[in-house]
């Protein structure tokens, strides 16, 4: 059973930075793609970024391009999301998820991901 554990969330002032971590329990074909997603309270889940943990290929949603960076430490089976210049509208529950590679790339579509962590809350004060 795949387990994903997020950490690193918290409260920060606008303009600040946070680095979220996603520890993945196994490194198999079913966890080749790892993505970060967020869900503001009362709103739909949104995609941020994905990484192909075998090739290191990254894919960003337009909303994350420029301020957010996805990366990995393969030795630790951990994927990170570095978030800079945070804004109040970035306030949300942040989730990581993992799935097998389909269609030859790691999709940004959250509905493609079968394995999810419990989430970590990020709150950005103005």
PDB file of C-alpha atoms in Angstrom:
ATOM      1  CA  UNK A   1       0.000   0.000   0.000  1.00  0.00           C
ATOM      2  CA  UNK A   2       1.406   3.349  -1.047  1.00  0.00           C
ATOM      3  CA  UNK A   3       1.555   6.026   1.618  1.00  0.00           C
ATOM      4  CA  UNK A   4       2.290   9.692   1.094  1.00  0.00           C
ATOM      5  CA  UNK A   5       2.917  12.091   3.964  1.00  0.00           C
ATOM      6  CA  UNK A   6       2.997  15.840   3.465  1.00  0.00           C
ATOM      7  CA  UNK A   7       4.689  18.279   5.803  1.00  0.00           C
ATOM      8  CA  UNK A   8       5.947  21.839   5.836  1.00  0.00           C
ATOM      9  CA  UNK A   9       2.695  23.751   5.775  1.00  0.00           C
ATOM     10  CA  UNK A  10       1.928  26.594   8.151  1.00  0.00           C
ATOM     11  CA  UNK A  11       1.118  30.273   8.406  1.00  0.00           C
ATOM     12  CA  UNK A  12       3.201  32.865   6.609  1.00  0.00           C
ATOM     13  CA  UNK A  13       2.968  36.539   5.719  1.00  0.00           C
ATOM     14  CA  UNK A  14       2.342  37.592   2.140  1.00  0.00           C
ATOM     15  CA  UNK A  15       5.607  37.661   0.234  1.00  0.00           C
ATOM     16  CA  UNK A  16       7.047  34.839   2.290  1.00  0.00           C
ATOM     17  CA  UNK A  17       8.137  31.362   1.280  1.00  0.00           C
ATOM     18  CA  UNK A  18       7.441  27.787   2.304  1.00  0.00           C
ATOM     19  CA  UNK A  19       8.810  24.428   1.248  1.00  0.00           C
ATOM     20  CA  UNK A  20       6.417  21.514   1.370  1.00  0.00           C
ATOM     21  CA  UNK A  21       7.656  17.937   1.540  1.00  0.00           C
ATOM     22  CA  UNK A  22       5.993  14.747   0.363  1.00  0.00           C
ATOM     23  CA  UNK A  23       7.508  11.519   1.639  1.00  0.00           C
ATOM     24  CA  UNK A  24       6.515   8.575  -0.550  1.00  0.00           C
ATOM     25  CA  UNK A  25       6.626   5.140   1.064  1.00  0.00           C
ATOM     26  CA  UNK A  26       7.737   3.273  -2.028  1.00  0.00           C
ATOM     27  CA  UNK A  27       9.512   3.885  -5.296  1.00  0.00           C
ATOM     28  CA  UNK A  28       7.736   1.693  -7.804  1.00  0.00           C
ATOM     29  CA  UNK A  29       6.095   2.078 -11.159  1.00  0.00           C
ATOM     30  CA  UNK A  30       2.848   2.983  -9.387  1.00  0.00           C
ATOM     31  CA  UNK A  31       4.493   6.046  -7.857  1.00  0.00           C
ATOM     32  CA  UNK A  32       6.518   7.215 -10.826  1.00  0.00           C
ATOM     33  CA  UNK A  33       4.469  10.393 -11.144  1.00  0.00           C
ATOM     34  CA  UNK A  34       4.154  12.613  -8.081  1.00  0.00           C
ATOM     35  CA  UNK A  35       2.156  15.796  -8.136  1.00  0.00           C
ATOM     36  CA  UNK A  36       1.204  18.683  -5.926  1.00  0.00           C
ATOM     37  CA  UNK A  37      -2.349  19.949  -5.797  1.00  0.00           C
ATOM     38  CA  UNK A  38      -4.254  22.374  -3.631  1.00  0.00           C
ATOM     39  CA  UNK A  39      -7.818  22.903  -2.552  1.00  0.00           C
ATOM     40  CA  UNK A  40      -8.984  26.192  -1.079  1.00  0.00           C
ATOM     41  CA  UNK A  41     -11.786  25.824   1.436  1.00  0.00           C
ATOM     42  CA  UNK A  42     -15.102  25.365  -0.333  1.00  0.00           C
ATOM     43  CA  UNK A  43     -13.508  25.266  -3.753  1.00  0.00           C
ATOM     44  CA  UNK A  44     -12.369  22.718  -6.282  1.00  0.00           C
ATOM     45  CA  UNK A  45      -9.032  20.931  -6.197  1.00  0.00           C
ATOM     46  CA  UNK A  46      -6.452  22.557  -8.442  1.00  0.00           C
ATOM     47  CA  UNK A  47      -3.308  21.206 -10.038  1.00  0.00           C
ATOM     48  CA  UNK A  48       0.062  22.827  -9.410  1.00  0.00           C
ATOM     49  CA  UNK A  49       2.955  20.700 -10.620  1.00  0.00           C
ATOM     50  CA  UNK A  50       4.025  17.154 -11.327  1.00  0.00           C
ATOM     51  CA  UNK A  51       7.347  15.381 -11.621  1.00  0.00           C
ATOM     52  CA  UNK A  52       8.372  12.181 -13.350  1.00  0.00           C
ATOM     53  CA  UNK A  53      10.528  10.701 -10.604  1.00  0.00           C
ATOM     54  CA  UNK A  54      12.426   8.511 -13.059  1.00  0.00           C
ATOM     55  CA  UNK A  55      13.350  11.116 -15.657  1.00  0.00           C
ATOM     56  CA  UNK A  56      13.030  14.230 -13.481  1.00  0.00           C
ATOM     57  CA  UNK A  57      10.736  15.810 -16.050  1.00  0.00           C
ATOM     58  CA  UNK A  58       8.563  18.548 -14.548  1.00  0.00           C
ATOM     59  CA  UNK A  59       5.190  19.888 -15.564  1.00  0.00           C
ATOM     60  CA  UNK A  60       3.608  23.069 -14.176  1.00  0.00           C
ATOM     61  CA  UNK A  61       0.143  24.508 -14.236  1.00  0.00           C
ATOM     62  CA  UNK A  62       0.019  28.085 -15.485  1.00  0.00           C
ATOM     63  CA  UNK A  63      -0.959  29.280 -12.015  1.00  0.00           C
ATOM     64  CA  UNK A  64       2.203  27.785 -10.500  1.00  0.00           C
ATOM     65  CA  UNK A  65       4.703  28.769 -13.167  1.00  0.00           C
ATOM     66  CA  UNK A  66       7.304  31.215 -11.900  1.00  0.00           C
ATOM     67  CA  UNK A  67       6.617  31.133  -8.142  1.00  0.00           C
ATOM     68  CA  UNK A  68       6.461  27.398  -7.422  1.00  0.00           C
ATOM     69  CA  UNK A  69       9.187  24.824  -8.015  1.00  0.00           C
ATOM     70  CA  UNK A  70       8.828  21.070  -7.774  1.00  0.00           C
ATOM     71  CA  UNK A  71      11.901  18.983  -7.043  1.00  0.00           C
ATOM     72  CA  UNK A  72      12.892  15.644  -5.593  1.00  0.00           C
ATOM     73  CA  UNK A  73      15.444  13.859  -3.456  1.00  0.00           C
ATOM     74  CA  UNK A  74      15.502  10.357  -4.885  1.00  0.00           C
ATOM     75  CA  UNK A  75      17.578   8.998  -2.013  1.00  0.00           C
ATOM     76  CA  UNK A  76      14.843  10.027   0.412  1.00  0.00           C
ATOM     77  CA  UNK A  77      11.873   9.223  -1.857  1.00  0.00           C
ATOM     78  CA  UNK A  78      10.720  12.751  -1.171  1.00  0.00           C
ATOM     79  CA  UNK A  79       9.244  15.349  -3.493  1.00  0.00           C
ATOM     80  CA  UNK A  80       9.259  19.020  -2.595  1.00  0.00           C
ATOM     81  CA  UNK A  81       7.250  22.073  -3.556  1.00  0.00           C
ATOM     82  CA  UNK A  82       9.099  25.337  -3.037  1.00  0.00           C
ATOM     83  CA  UNK A  83       6.681  28.254  -2.926  1.00  0.00           C
ATOM     84  CA  UNK A  84       7.903  31.841  -3.128  1.00  0.00           C
ATOM     85  CA  UNK A  85       6.256  35.262  -3.000  1.00  0.00           C
ATOM     86  CA  UNK A  86       3.179  33.735  -1.421  1.00  0.00           C
ATOM     87  CA  UNK A  87      -0.122  35.561  -1.704  1.00  0.00           C
ATOM     88  CA  UNK A  88      -3.302  35.347   0.385  1.00  0.00           C
ATOM     89  CA  UNK A  89      -4.993  33.563  -2.515  1.00  0.00           C
ATOM     90  CA  UNK A  90      -2.473  30.731  -2.103  1.00  0.00           C
ATOM     91  CA  UNK A  91      -4.219  29.816   1.163  1.00  0.00           C
ATOM     92  CA  UNK A  92      -5.423  26.235   0.794  1.00  0.00           C
ATOM     93  CA  UNK A  93      -4.924  22.634   1.817  1.00  0.00           C
ATOM     94  CA  UNK A  94      -2.014  21.279  -0.180  1.00  0.00           C
ATOM     95  CA  UNK A  95      -1.888  17.631  -1.188  1.00  0.00           C
ATOM     96  CA  UNK A  96       0.631  15.426  -2.880  1.00  0.00           C
ATOM     97  CA  UNK A  97      -0.408  12.424  -4.902  1.00  0.00           C
ATOM     98  CA  UNK A  98       1.267   9.628  -6.822  1.00  0.00           C
ATOM     99  CA  UNK A  99       0.366   7.503  -9.792  1.00  0.00           C
ATOM    100  CA  UNK A 100       1.819   5.385 -12.515  1.00  0.00           C
ATOM    101  CA  UNK A 101       2.979   7.014 -15.725  1.00  0.00           C
ATOM    102  CA  UNK A 102       0.173   7.072 -18.260  1.00  0.00           C
ATOM    103  CA  UNK A 103       0.066   8.485 -21.759  1.00  0.00           C
ATOM    104  CA  UNK A 104       3.862   8.811 -21.621  1.00  0.00           C
ATOM    105  CA  UNK A 105       3.902  11.785 -19.242  1.00  0.00           C
ATOM    106  CA  UNK A 106       2.832  12.789 -15.730  1.00  0.00           C
ATOM    107  CA  UNK A 107      -0.561  14.393 -16.070  1.00  0.00           C
ATOM    108  CA  UNK A 108      -1.578  17.549 -14.248  1.00  0.00           C
ATOM    109  CA  UNK A 109      -5.077  16.206 -13.911  1.00  0.00           C
ATOM    110  CA  UNK A 110      -5.766  15.423 -10.267  1.00  0.00           C
ATOM    111  CA  UNK A 111      -8.359  12.821 -11.301  1.00  0.00           C
ATOM    112  CA  UNK A 112      -5.506  10.729 -12.774  1.00  0.00           C
ATOM    113  CA  UNK A 113      -3.938  10.170  -9.354  1.00  0.00           C
ATOM    114  CA  UNK A 114      -4.887   7.164  -7.257  1.00  0.00           C
ATOM    115  CA  UNK A 115      -2.741   7.639  -4.143  1.00  0.00           C
ATOM    116  CA  UNK A 116      -3.106  10.724  -1.946  1.00  0.00           C
ATOM    117  CA  UNK A 117      -1.619  12.116   1.216  1.00  0.00           C
ATOM    118  CA  UNK A 118      -3.635  13.638   4.035  1.00  0.00           C
ATOM    119  CA  UNK A 119      -2.730  17.216   3.123  1.00  0.00           C
ATOM    120  CA  UNK A 120      -0.961  20.093   4.817  1.00  0.00           C
ATOM    121  CA  UNK A 121      -2.556  23.489   5.407  1.00  0.00           C
ATOM    122  CA  UNK A 122      -0.958  26.665   4.086  1.00  0.00           C
ATOM    123  CA  UNK A 123      -2.311  29.989   5.283  1.00  0.00           C
ATOM    124  CA  UNK A 124      -0.994  33.265   3.873  1.00  0.00           C
ATOM    125  CA  UNK A 125      -1.857  36.423   5.778  1.00  0.00           C
ATOM    126  CA  UNK A 126      -2.045  39.791   4.055  1.00  0.00           C
TER     127      UNK A 126
END
